[in-house]
Coordinates of C-alpha atoms in Angstrom, one line a residue:
Chain A
M15 CA 12.9 -0.2 -1.8
R16 CA 14.5 -1.9 -4.8
S17 CA 15.4 0.5 -7.4
P18 CA 12.8 0.7 -10.1
S19 CA 15.0 -0.3 -12.9
S20 CA 16.0 -3.5 -11.3
L21 CA 12.5 -3.9 -10.5
K22 CA 11.5 -3.5 -14.2
Q23 CA 14.4 -5.7 -15.3
E24 CA 13.2 -8.6 -13.0
F25 CA 9.6 -8.3 -14.1
L26 CA 10.4 -8.2 -17.6
K27 CA 12.7 -11.3 -17.5
R28 CA 10.0 -13.4 -15.4
W29 CA 7.2 -12.1 -17.6
M30 CA 9.0 -13.2 -20.8
R31 CA 9.8 -16.4 -19.3
G32 CA 6.5 -17.0 -18.3
L33 CA 4.8 -16.0 -21.6
Q34 CA 7.5 -18.3 -23.4
R35 CA 6.6 -21.0 -21.2
C36 CA 2.9 -20.6 -21.6
T37 CA 2.7 -20.1 -25.4
S38 CA 5.1 -22.6 -26.3
S39 CA 2.2 -25.3 -26.2
K40 CA -0.7 -23.4 -27.4
K41 CA -0.3 -22.1 -30.9
D42 CA -3.3 -20.3 -31.6
M43 CA -5.2 -18.3 -29.0
N44 CA -7.9 -15.5 -29.5
V45 CA -7.6 -12.1 -28.4
L46 CA -9.0 -12.6 -25.1
E47 CA -7.1 -15.5 -24.2
R48 CA -3.9 -13.9 -25.1
K49 CA -4.9 -10.9 -23.0
K50 CA -5.5 -13.1 -20.0
V51 CA -2.4 -14.9 -20.5
I52 CA -0.2 -11.7 -20.8
K53 CA -1.8 -10.4 -17.7
L54 CA -1.4 -13.5 -15.8
S55 CA 2.1 -13.8 -16.7
A56 CA 2.7 -10.3 -15.6
D57 CA 1.1 -10.8 -12.6
L58 CA 2.8 -13.9 -11.6
A59 CA 6.0 -12.7 -12.7
I60 CA 6.1 -9.9 -10.2
A61 CA 4.5 -11.9 -7.5
S62 CA 7.2 -14.7 -8.0
A63 CA 9.8 -12.0 -8.0
R64 CA 8.8 -11.1 -4.5
N65 CA 8.8 -14.6 -3.7
G66 CA 6.1 -14.7 -1.3
T67 CA 7.4 -12.0 0.8
T68 CA 4.5 -9.7 0.5
S69 CA 1.1 -10.5 1.0
W70 CA -0.3 -9.1 -1.9
S71 CA 2.1 -11.2 -4.0
R72 CA 1.0 -14.4 -2.5
A73 CA -2.6 -13.3 -2.8
L74 CA -2.2 -12.9 -6.4
I75 CA -0.6 -16.2 -6.7
A76 CA -3.4 -17.8 -4.8
N77 CA -6.2 -16.1 -6.8
A78 CA -4.5 -17.4 -9.8
S79 CA -4.3 -21.0 -8.7
R80 CA -7.7 -21.0 -7.3
D81 CA -9.6 -21.6 -10.6
N82 CA -8.9 -24.7 -12.3
D83 CA -8.4 -23.5 -15.6
N84 CA -6.1 -20.6 -14.6
R85 CA -4.3 -23.1 -12.1
I86 CA -2.7 -25.3 -15.0
L87 CA -1.8 -22.2 -16.8
A88 CA -0.2 -20.6 -13.9
E89 CA 1.7 -23.6 -12.8
R90 CA 3.1 -23.7 -16.1
I91 CA 4.1 -19.9 -16.1
L92 CA 5.7 -20.3 -12.7
G93 CA 7.7 -23.0 -14.0
P94 CA 9.6 -25.4 -11.8
E95 CA 9.6 -23.3 -8.8
S96 CA 5.6 -23.3 -8.9
D97 CA 5.2 -26.1 -6.4
I98 CA 7.2 -24.3 -3.6
L99 CA 5.7 -21.1 -4.3
I100 CA 2.0 -22.4 -4.4
K101 CA 2.8 -24.5 -1.1
R102 CA 4.2 -21.4 0.7
V103 CA 1.1 -19.4 -0.5
S104 CA -1.4 -22.0 0.7
T105 CA 0.3 -22.1 4.1
S106 CA -0.2 -18.2 4.6
V107 CA -3.8 -18.5 3.1
G108 CA -4.6 -20.3 6.3
T109 CA -3.5 -17.6 8.5
V110 CA -5.3 -15.3 6.4
S111 CA -8.6 -16.7 7.2
C112 CA -7.8 -16.8 10.9
N113 CA -7.0 -13.0 10.5
R114 CA -10.3 -12.6 8.9
K115 CA -12.2 -13.8 12.0
I116 CA -10.3 -11.5 14.1
R117 CA -10.7 -8.6 11.8
S118 CA -14.5 -9.0 11.5
K119 CA -14.5 -9.1 15.4
K120 CA -12.6 -5.9 15.6
I121 CA -14.7 -4.2 13.2
L122 CA -17.9 -5.1 15.2
K123 CA -16.3 -3.8 18.3
R124 CA -15.1 -0.6 16.6
S125 CA -18.4 0.1 15.0
C126 CA -20.1 -0.4 18.5
N127 CA -17.7 2.0 20.0
S128 CA -18.2 4.6 17.5
V129 CA -22.0 4.5 17.7
R130 CA -21.7 4.7 21.4
R131 CA -19.4 7.7 21.1
V132 CA -21.5 9.5 19.0
R133 CA -24.5 9.3 21.0
K134 CA -22.7 10.4 24.1
G135 CA -21.2 13.3 22.5
T136 CA -24.4 15.3 22.1
H137 CA -22.9 17.7 24.7
L138 CA -20.7 19.1 21.9
P139 CA -22.2 17.7 18.7
Q140 CA -19.9 19.6 16.5
K141 CA -16.6 18.5 17.5
V142 CA -17.3 14.9 18.4
L143 CA -19.6 14.6 15.5
A144 CA -16.8 15.9 13.0
K145 CA -14.1 13.6 14.5
S146 CA -16.6 10.6 14.1
I147 CA -17.3 11.8 10.6
A148 CA -13.7 12.1 9.6
K149 CA -13.2 8.6 11.1
R150 CA -15.9 7.3 9.1
L151 CA -14.7 8.8 5.8
V152 CA -11.2 7.2 6.5
Q153 CA -12.8 3.7 7.2
K154 CA -14.8 3.9 4.0
R155 CA -11.7 4.7 2.1
T156 CA -9.6 1.8 3.7
Q157 CA -12.3 -0.4 2.9
I158 CA -12.0 0.8 -0.8
L159 CA -8.3 0.5 -0.8
K160 CA -8.5 -3.0 0.8
R161 CA -10.7 -4.2 -2.1
L162 CA -8.1 -2.8 -4.6
V163 CA -5.1 -4.3 -3.3
P164 CA -5.2 -8.0 -3.9
G165 CA -5.3 -9.9 -0.5
G166 CA -5.9 -6.7 1.5
E167 CA -9.4 -7.3 2.8
F168 CA -7.9 -9.2 5.8
M169 CA -5.2 -7.0 6.9
D170 CA -5.0 -4.4 9.4
E171 CA -4.1 -0.8 8.5
L172 CA -0.7 -0.8 9.1
S173 CA 0.3 -3.6 6.9
L174 CA -2.4 -2.6 4.4
I175 CA -0.4 0.5 3.8
E176 CA 2.9 -1.2 3.5
E177 CA 1.4 -3.4 1.1
T178 CA -0.1 -0.6 -1.1
L179 CA 3.4 1.0 -1.1
D180 CA 4.7 -2.1 -2.4
Y181 CA 2.1 -2.9 -4.9
I182 CA 1.9 0.7 -6.2
A183 CA 5.9 0.3 -7.1
Y184 CA 5.1 -2.8 -8.8
L185 CA 2.0 -1.5 -10.8
R186 CA 4.4 1.3 -12.0
A187 CA 7.0 -1.0 -13.3
Q188 CA 4.8 -3.0 -14.9
V189 CA 3.0 -0.2 -16.6
D190 CA 6.3 1.3 -17.9
V191 CA 7.6 -1.9 -19.2
M192 CA 4.3 -3.0 -20.9
R193 CA 3.9 0.5 -22.4
C194 CA 7.3 0.5 -23.8
I195 CA 6.8 -2.8 -25.3
A196 CA 3.5 -2.2 -26.7
S197 CA 4.4 1.0 -28.2
A198 CA 7.6 -0.7 -29.7
T199 CA 5.5 -3.5 -31.4
E200 CA 2.9 -1.3 -32.7
L201 CA 5.1 1.0 -34.2
I202 CA 7.1 -2.0 -35.9
N203 CA 3.8 -3.4 -37.2
H204 CA 2.2 -0.3 -38.5
D205 CA 5.2 0.2 -40.7
Chain B
M14 CA 15.3 16.4 28.6
E15 CA 16.5 16.3 32.1
P16 CA 16.9 19.9 32.3
N17 CA 13.4 20.5 31.2
L18 CA 12.2 18.0 33.7
G19 CA 14.1 19.8 36.4
T20 CA 12.8 23.3 35.5
I21 CA 9.2 21.9 35.3
V22 CA 9.5 20.1 38.6
R23 CA 10.9 23.4 40.3
S24 CA 8.4 25.5 38.7
I25 CA 5.8 23.2 39.9
S26 CA 6.8 23.0 43.4
I27 CA 6.7 26.7 43.7
G28 CA 4.2 27.3 46.5
P29 CA 1.3 29.3 44.8
N30 CA 1.7 27.4 41.7
R31 CA 1.0 24.2 43.6
E32 CA -2.3 25.4 44.5
E33 CA -3.0 26.6 41.3
T34 CA -2.2 23.2 39.6
G35 CA -4.5 21.7 42.4
L36 CA -7.3 24.0 41.3
E37 CA -6.5 23.1 37.9
S38 CA -6.5 19.5 38.6
L39 CA -9.9 19.7 39.9
Q40 CA -11.3 21.8 37.1
F41 CA -9.6 19.2 34.6
R42 CA -11.5 16.5 36.3
E43 CA -14.7 18.3 36.1
E44 CA -14.0 18.9 32.5
I45 CA -13.0 15.5 31.9
H46 CA -16.1 14.3 33.6
R47 CA -18.2 16.6 31.6
L48 CA -16.7 16.1 28.1
M49 CA -15.7 12.5 27.9
T50 CA -17.1 9.3 28.4
V51 CA -14.6 7.5 30.3
P52 CA -15.4 8.8 33.8
P53 CA -13.6 6.0 35.9
E54 CA -10.2 7.1 34.3
N55 CA -10.2 10.5 35.5
G56 CA -10.4 10.2 39.3
S57 CA -7.9 7.2 39.1
S58 CA -6.1 8.4 36.2
F59 CA -3.0 8.9 38.3
T60 CA -3.4 5.7 40.1
E61 CA -3.6 4.2 36.6
L62 CA -0.3 5.9 36.1
L63 CA 1.1 4.5 39.2
Q64 CA 0.0 0.9 37.8
L65 CA 1.6 1.5 34.6
P66 CA 5.2 0.5 34.1
E67 CA 7.6 3.3 34.8
T68 CA 8.3 3.9 31.3
Q69 CA 4.9 4.5 30.3
A70 CA 4.4 6.7 33.1
M71 CA 7.6 8.5 32.1
E72 CA 6.1 9.0 28.5
L73 CA 3.1 10.6 29.8
L74 CA 5.1 13.0 31.8
H75 CA 7.4 13.2 29.1
S76 CA 4.9 14.1 26.6
A77 CA 3.7 17.0 28.9
H78 CA 7.4 18.4 29.2
S79 CA 8.0 18.8 25.5
D80 CA 5.1 21.0 25.1
E81 CA 6.1 23.1 27.7
V82 CA 9.2 23.9 26.1
V83 CA 7.4 25.0 22.9
P84 CA 7.2 28.7 22.4
V85 CA 4.0 30.3 23.5
P86 CA 2.9 33.0 21.1
L87 CA -0.3 33.7 22.9
S88 CA -0.1 36.3 25.6
G89 CA -1.8 33.8 27.9
E90 CA -5.4 35.0 28.3
P91 CA -6.0 34.9 31.9
L92 CA -8.8 32.3 31.4
H93 CA -8.6 29.8 34.1
G94 CA -12.1 28.6 33.4
I95 CA -11.4 25.3 31.5
N96 CA -15.0 25.1 31.7
D97 CA -15.4 27.7 29.3
D98 CA -16.5 27.3 25.8
H99 CA -13.5 26.2 23.7
K100 CA -14.7 28.1 20.9
S101 CA -13.3 31.2 22.6
Y102 CA -10.0 29.9 22.1
L103 CA -10.2 29.5 18.6
P104 CA -9.8 32.9 17.3
S105 CA -6.5 33.3 19.1
F106 CA -5.4 30.1 18.0
N107 CA -6.2 30.7 14.5
G108 CA -4.3 33.8 14.6
N109 CA -1.2 32.4 15.8
L110 CA -1.2 29.2 13.8
T111 CA 2.0 28.5 12.1
F112 CA 2.8 25.6 9.6
P113 CA 3.1 22.8 9.6
S114 CA 4.3 20.8 12.6
N115 CA 4.8 23.7 15.1
K116 CA 1.0 24.4 14.9
V117 CA -0.1 21.7 17.0
L118 CA 2.5 22.1 19.6
I119 CA 1.7 25.8 19.6
E120 CA -1.8 25.1 20.3
R121 CA -0.7 22.9 22.9
A122 CA 1.6 25.4 24.4
A123 CA -1.4 28.1 24.2
K124 CA -3.5 25.8 26.1
F125 CA -0.7 25.6 28.5
S126 CA -0.3 29.4 29.0
V127 CA -4.1 29.7 29.4
F128 CA -4.2 27.3 32.2
A129 CA -1.3 28.6 34.1
S130 CA -0.3 31.8 32.6
G131 CA 2.3 32.5 35.2
E132 CA 3.7 29.2 35.4
H133 CA 5.4 28.8 32.3
S134 CA 7.1 31.9 31.5
P135 CA 10.5 30.5 32.4
E136 CA 10.0 27.6 30.4
T137 CA 8.5 29.2 27.3
S138 CA 11.8 30.3 26.1
S139 CA 11.4 30.0 22.4
V140 CA 13.6 27.1 21.8
P141 CA 12.4 25.4 18.7
S142 CA 15.6 23.7 18.5
D143 CA 14.9 22.3 21.9
S144 CA 11.5 21.3 21.1
S145 CA 12.7 19.6 17.8
A146 CA 15.1 17.7 20.0
N147 CA 12.2 16.7 22.1
L148 CA 10.4 15.9 18.9
E149 CA 13.4 13.6 17.8
K150 CA 13.4 11.9 21.1
V151 CA 9.7 11.5 21.4
K152 CA 9.2 10.7 18.0
S153 CA 6.1 9.2 18.2
E154 CA 4.5 12.5 19.4
P155 CA 4.7 14.6 16.4
A156 CA 3.5 11.8 14.3
E157 CA 0.6 11.5 16.7
T158 CA 0.1 15.1 16.9
D159 CA 0.1 15.1 13.1
S160 CA -2.3 12.2 13.3
N161 CA -4.8 14.6 14.9
P162 CA -5.0 16.8 12.2
N163 CA -4.8 14.1 9.9
S164 CA -7.7 12.4 11.0
S165 CA -10.0 15.1 11.8
Q166 CA -9.0 17.6 9.2
L167 CA -11.8 17.5 6.8
L168 CA -14.0 20.1 7.9
V169 CA -13.7 23.8 8.5
S170 CA -14.2 23.2 12.3
D171 CA -11.2 21.0 12.2
P172 CA -8.9 23.3 14.0
A173 CA -11.5 23.2 16.6
V174 CA -11.5 19.4 16.7
N175 CA -7.8 19.4 17.0
I176 CA -7.5 22.0 19.6
K177 CA -10.3 20.3 21.5
N178 CA -8.3 17.0 21.3
Q179 CA -5.1 18.4 22.2
R180 CA -6.5 20.6 24.8
S181 CA -8.1 17.7 26.2
E182 CA -4.9 15.6 26.2
K183 CA -2.9 18.3 27.5
R184 CA -5.4 18.7 30.4
K185 CA -5.3 15.1 31.2
E186 CA -1.7 15.1 31.4
R187 CA -1.5 18.3 33.2
E188 CA -3.7 16.5 35.7
K189 CA -1.3 13.9 36.0
K190 CA 1.6 16.2 36.3
G191 CA -0.3 18.1 39.0
K192 CA -0.8 14.9 40.9
G193 CA 2.6 14.0 40.1
C194 CA 4.2 17.2 41.8
T195 CA 3.2 16.1 45.1
K196 CA 5.2 12.8 44.6
K197 CA 8.9 14.1 43.8
S198 CA 10.2 10.8 44.2
K199 CA 7.8 9.5 41.6
I200 CA 9.2 11.8 39.2
E201 CA 12.8 11.1 40.0
I202 CA 12.3 7.5 39.5
S203 CA 10.6 8.3 36.1
Q204 CA 13.9 10.5 35.4
D205 CA 15.7 7.4 35.2
A206 CA 13.3 5.6 33.5
E207 CA 13.5 8.2 31.0
K208 CA 16.7 7.3 29.5
L209 CA 15.6 3.9 28.6
P210 CA 14.9 3.4 25.3
Y211 CA 11.0 2.7 24.5
V212 CA 8.5 3.6 22.1
H213 CA 6.9 7.0 23.4
V214 CA 3.3 6.9 23.1
R215 CA 1.0 9.7 24.3
A216 CA -2.2 8.2 26.0
R217 CA -5.1 9.9 24.3
R218 CA -7.8 11.4 26.2
G219 CA -10.9 9.3 26.7
Q220 CA -9.1 6.1 26.2
A221 CA -7.7 3.9 28.8
T222 CA -4.1 4.0 29.5
D223 CA -3.3 0.4 29.6
S224 CA -0.9 -1.2 27.4
H225 CA -3.6 -2.3 24.9
S226 CA -4.3 1.3 23.8
L227 CA -1.1 2.3 24.0
A228 CA -0.1 -0.2 21.5
E229 CA -2.8 0.9 19.6
R230 CA -1.5 4.5 20.0
A231 CA 2.0 3.2 18.7
R232 CA 0.2 1.4 15.6
R233 CA -1.4 4.5 14.8
E234 CA 1.7 6.6 14.6
K235 CA 3.3 4.0 12.4
I236 CA 0.4 4.1 10.2
N237 CA 0.7 7.7 9.8
A238 CA 4.3 7.6 9.1
R239 CA 3.6 5.2 6.4
M240 CA 0.8 7.3 5.0
K241 CA 3.2 10.0 4.6
L242 CA 5.4 7.8 2.7
L243 CA 2.7 6.7 0.4
Q244 CA 1.7 10.4 -0.1
E245 CA 5.4 11.1 -1.5
L246 CA 5.0 8.0 -3.6
V247 CA 1.5 9.0 -5.2
P248 CA 2.1 11.9 -7.7
G249 CA 0.4 15.2 -6.9
C250 CA 0.0 14.6 -3.0
S251 CA 3.4 15.2 -1.7
K252 CA 3.2 19.0 -0.8
T253 CA 4.0 19.5 2.8
F254 CA 1.6 22.1 3.1
A255 CA -1.3 19.8 1.7
M256 CA -0.2 17.2 4.5
Q257 CA -1.8 19.3 6.9
I258 CA -4.9 20.0 5.3
S259 CA -5.4 17.0 3.2
G260 CA -5.9 14.8 6.2
T261 CA -5.9 11.0 6.1
A262 CA -9.2 10.5 4.0
L263 CA -7.9 12.8 1.2
V264 CA -4.6 11.1 0.9
L265 CA -6.4 7.8 0.7
D266 CA -8.6 9.0 -1.9
E267 CA -5.6 10.0 -4.0
I268 CA -3.9 6.5 -3.4
I269 CA -7.0 4.9 -4.4
N270 CA -7.4 6.7 -7.6
H271 CA -3.6 6.3 -8.5
V272 CA -3.9 2.5 -7.9
Q273 CA -7.3 2.2 -9.8
S274 CA -5.6 4.3 -12.8
L275 CA -2.6 1.9 -12.5
Q276 CA -4.6 -1.3 -12.8
R277 CA -6.8 0.0 -15.4
Q278 CA -3.7 1.0 -17.6
V279 CA -2.3 -2.6 -17.0
E280 CA -5.6 -3.9 -18.5
L281 CA -5.5 -1.7 -21.4
L282 CA -1.7 -2.3 -22.2
S283 CA -2.2 -5.9 -21.7
M284 CA -5.1 -5.7 -24.3
R285 CA -2.8 -3.7 -26.7
L286 CA -0.5 -6.3 -26.6
A287 CA -2.7 -9.1 -27.2
T288 CA -4.0 -7.6 -30.4
V289 CA -0.7 -6.6 -31.8
N290 CA 0.8 -9.9 -31.4
P291 CA -0.5 -12.0 -34.3
R292 CA 1.8 -10.1 -36.9
V293 CA 4.5 -10.3 -34.4
D294 CA 4.9 -14.2 -34.8
F295 CA 5.4 -13.9 -38.5
N296 CA 7.9 -11.1 -38.0
L297 CA 10.1 -13.0 -35.7
D298 CA 10.6 -15.9 -37.9
S299 CA 11.3 -13.6 -40.9
L300 CA 13.5 -11.9 -38.8
F301 CA 15.6 -14.5 -37.2
A302 CA 15.6 -16.8 -40.1
P303 CA 18.3 -15.0 -42.2
E304 CA 20.5 -14.4 -39.4
S305 CA 20.9 -17.8 -38.1
G306 CA 20.2 -21.0 -39.8
S307 CA 19.1 -22.8 -36.7
L308 CA 16.0 -21.0 -36.5
A309 CA 14.6 -22.2 -39.7
D310 CA 12.3 -24.5 -38.2
S311 CA 9.7 -22.2 -37.6
N312 CA 6.4 -22.7 -36.6
F313 CA 4.8 -19.9 -38.7
H314 CA 4.9 -19.0 -42.1
S315 CA 7.3 -16.3 -42.9
M316 CA 5.1 -13.5 -44.0
V317 CA 5.9 -9.8 -43.9
S318 CA 9.7 -10.7 -44.1
P319 CA 10.5 -8.0 -46.6
L320 CA 8.7 -5.6 -44.4
L321 CA 11.3 -6.0 -41.5
W322 CA 14.3 -6.5 -43.6
P323 CA 14.8 -3.3 -44.7
E324 CA 15.0 -1.7 -41.2
I325 CA 17.6 -4.0 -40.1
P326 CA 20.6 -2.5 -41.8
F327 CA 19.5 1.0 -41.1
N328 CA 21.9 2.2 -38.5
G329 CA 21.8 6.0 -38.5
N330 CA 18.8 6.9 -40.2
R331 CA 15.9 5.7 -38.0
Q332 CA 17.8 5.0 -34.9
Q333 CA 14.5 4.8 -33.0
H334 CA 13.0 2.4 -35.4
Q335 CA 15.9 0.1 -34.8
Q336 CA 15.8 0.3 -31.2
Q337 CA 12.3 -0.5 -31.0
W338 CA 12.7 -3.3 -33.4
N339 CA 15.1 -4.6 -30.9
F340 CA 12.3 -4.4 -28.6
D341 CA 10.2 -6.3 -30.9
A342 CA 12.6 -8.9 -31.7
L343 CA 12.8 -9.4 -28.0
H344 CA 9.3 -9.8 -27.6
R345 CA 8.6 -12.0 -30.6
P346 CA 10.5 -15.0 -29.5
L347 CA 7.6 -15.5 -26.9
W348 CA 4.9 -16.2 -29.5
G349 CA 5.7 -19.7 -30.3
R350 CA 9.5 -19.8 -30.2
E351 CA 11.3 -22.0 -27.9
E352 CA 14.6 -20.4 -27.2
D353 CA 17.4 -20.7 -24.9
N354 CA 16.8 -18.7 -21.6
H355 CA 20.2 -17.5 -21.3
T356 CA 20.0 -15.8 -24.9
F357 CA 16.8 -14.6 -23.8
I358 CA 18.0 -13.0 -20.8
T359 CA 20.7 -11.3 -22.4
M360 CA 18.6 -10.0 -24.8
E361 CA 16.3 -8.7 -22.2
N362 CA 19.2 -6.9 -20.5
S363 CA 20.2 -5.2 -23.8
L364 CA 16.4 -4.3 -24.0
L365 CA 16.4 -2.8 -20.7
N366 CA 19.9 -1.2 -21.5
Y367 CA 17.9 0.6 -24.2
E368 CA 15.3 1.8 -22.0
S369 CA 18.3 3.8 -20.2
A370 CA 19.1 5.1 -23.9
N371 CA 22.1 3.2 -25.3
S372 CA 23.1 3.4 -28.8
A373 CA 21.0 1.6 -31.3
S374 CA 23.9 -0.1 -33.2
L375 CA 25.3 -1.6 -30.1
H376 CA 21.9 -3.3 -29.7
S377 CA 21.6 -4.3 -33.1
N378 CA 25.0 -6.0 -32.9
Q379 CA 24.2 -7.6 -29.6
L380 CA 21.2 -9.0 -30.9
K381 CA 22.7 -10.7 -33.7
M382 CA 25.6 -11.8 -31.7
E383 CA 23.3 -13.3 -29.2
L384 CA 21.1 -15.0 -31.7

């Protein structure tokens, strides 16, 4: 994994650039808009830093470009390389939808199997039942995780875990940098 | 690996033991029929083994071997009745469990000792190094053995479940091995195949041994390896002891909490930044205007300029302030200022250098120079 400080540096650079590009046109924005812009540019910053190598970054960009009003903003923030990036993202989105069908079929099959097993496991209800309960718990949690990680709904478990690893690293870098800047600006402005 | 295999083959080929394994294989079969839901597999499991590519067959045999080398803490209870209630094994197992990874192997070895008490005494030399060597070579196995505890260790009866799983696994492999002892040539061929590099996957009991399930097994092990990585990444989760007990579901819980909290923090921080900024713009212009005349064409009124100015010449007194002012100065250009990217980036670098705690005066100089 990349070192956290280099990650932070990269993130900060892109974030500032994106913010700059975005705010240069609009002079006055209310708080909510500003927040949205900040968050959006932060997301896009790190997502573009990944350059489409990770699935969650692609999903972030895809989400950002989906709504029309966001799309213009996103494109501006991403800057000149936005076209390439968005094209790459859209091509990967196609595969995602294919994966979705496969995933849903597998989910159906798995649920049928688990039901079958539970029924036949009445000889030793405790052990088989415990195992199936554990499995169900794990499945529930993986579903929650899939909802949390952007673009994670259509991934299998292995890639989901890898994506989560990457995503957590990114979130940490983002939180650290933003916290530094926020505390700095607040400290200055309070004086 | 080879010596183990050789010893095992030799021990199996001993006369009385052969009958024993035959008896056991029969018992295995009954047990398997009774307990699991994949009957066609049991009778023809060895034929399936034959149909498998040699490598996979070797894997299955291989996995049997590594367990035999593990020390057996139990003085093998002379229970050959595999049909007995498995709960009877539990107290003895629980008494002898050692953490963390040997636990599963010891359980397996204990099963082994139960099934054929006399057979394994030559092999049960306590060679943890050897078993660890096995573990290294058969690297998927420990992950898989851990996967058993991970996926099912949520309830108190988990050890029972694990033991049950591994016992069933062991039995199946033993059955295959028992059948394999009659075909020495097969084992010899497998010996050669053993040296080839391939992913070791253990066929789980109750699942077909075709390549599909084996691939799934390999996948599972990869998943568990990464789950361990995630565990290390998420704070509060990385105790090795906890890895045995926490199980996959709890680790996932921690991960989910962590991701949620990080996302919430991002939201809050972006809100904070959004509210802070209106004054920042003004400060920016006031800050930069005196330093470089080119920035005179500001878009904002210069308000609050006297506020910031006093801070700038401070060098030693309020270092922290100044450093954070550097932060701020970096941040300010964003809000309505058009600046060259390269100056921006150098400023950012200096900002991040600050984050790694450099001197304040250096930064103020840099900032002034870059502007």
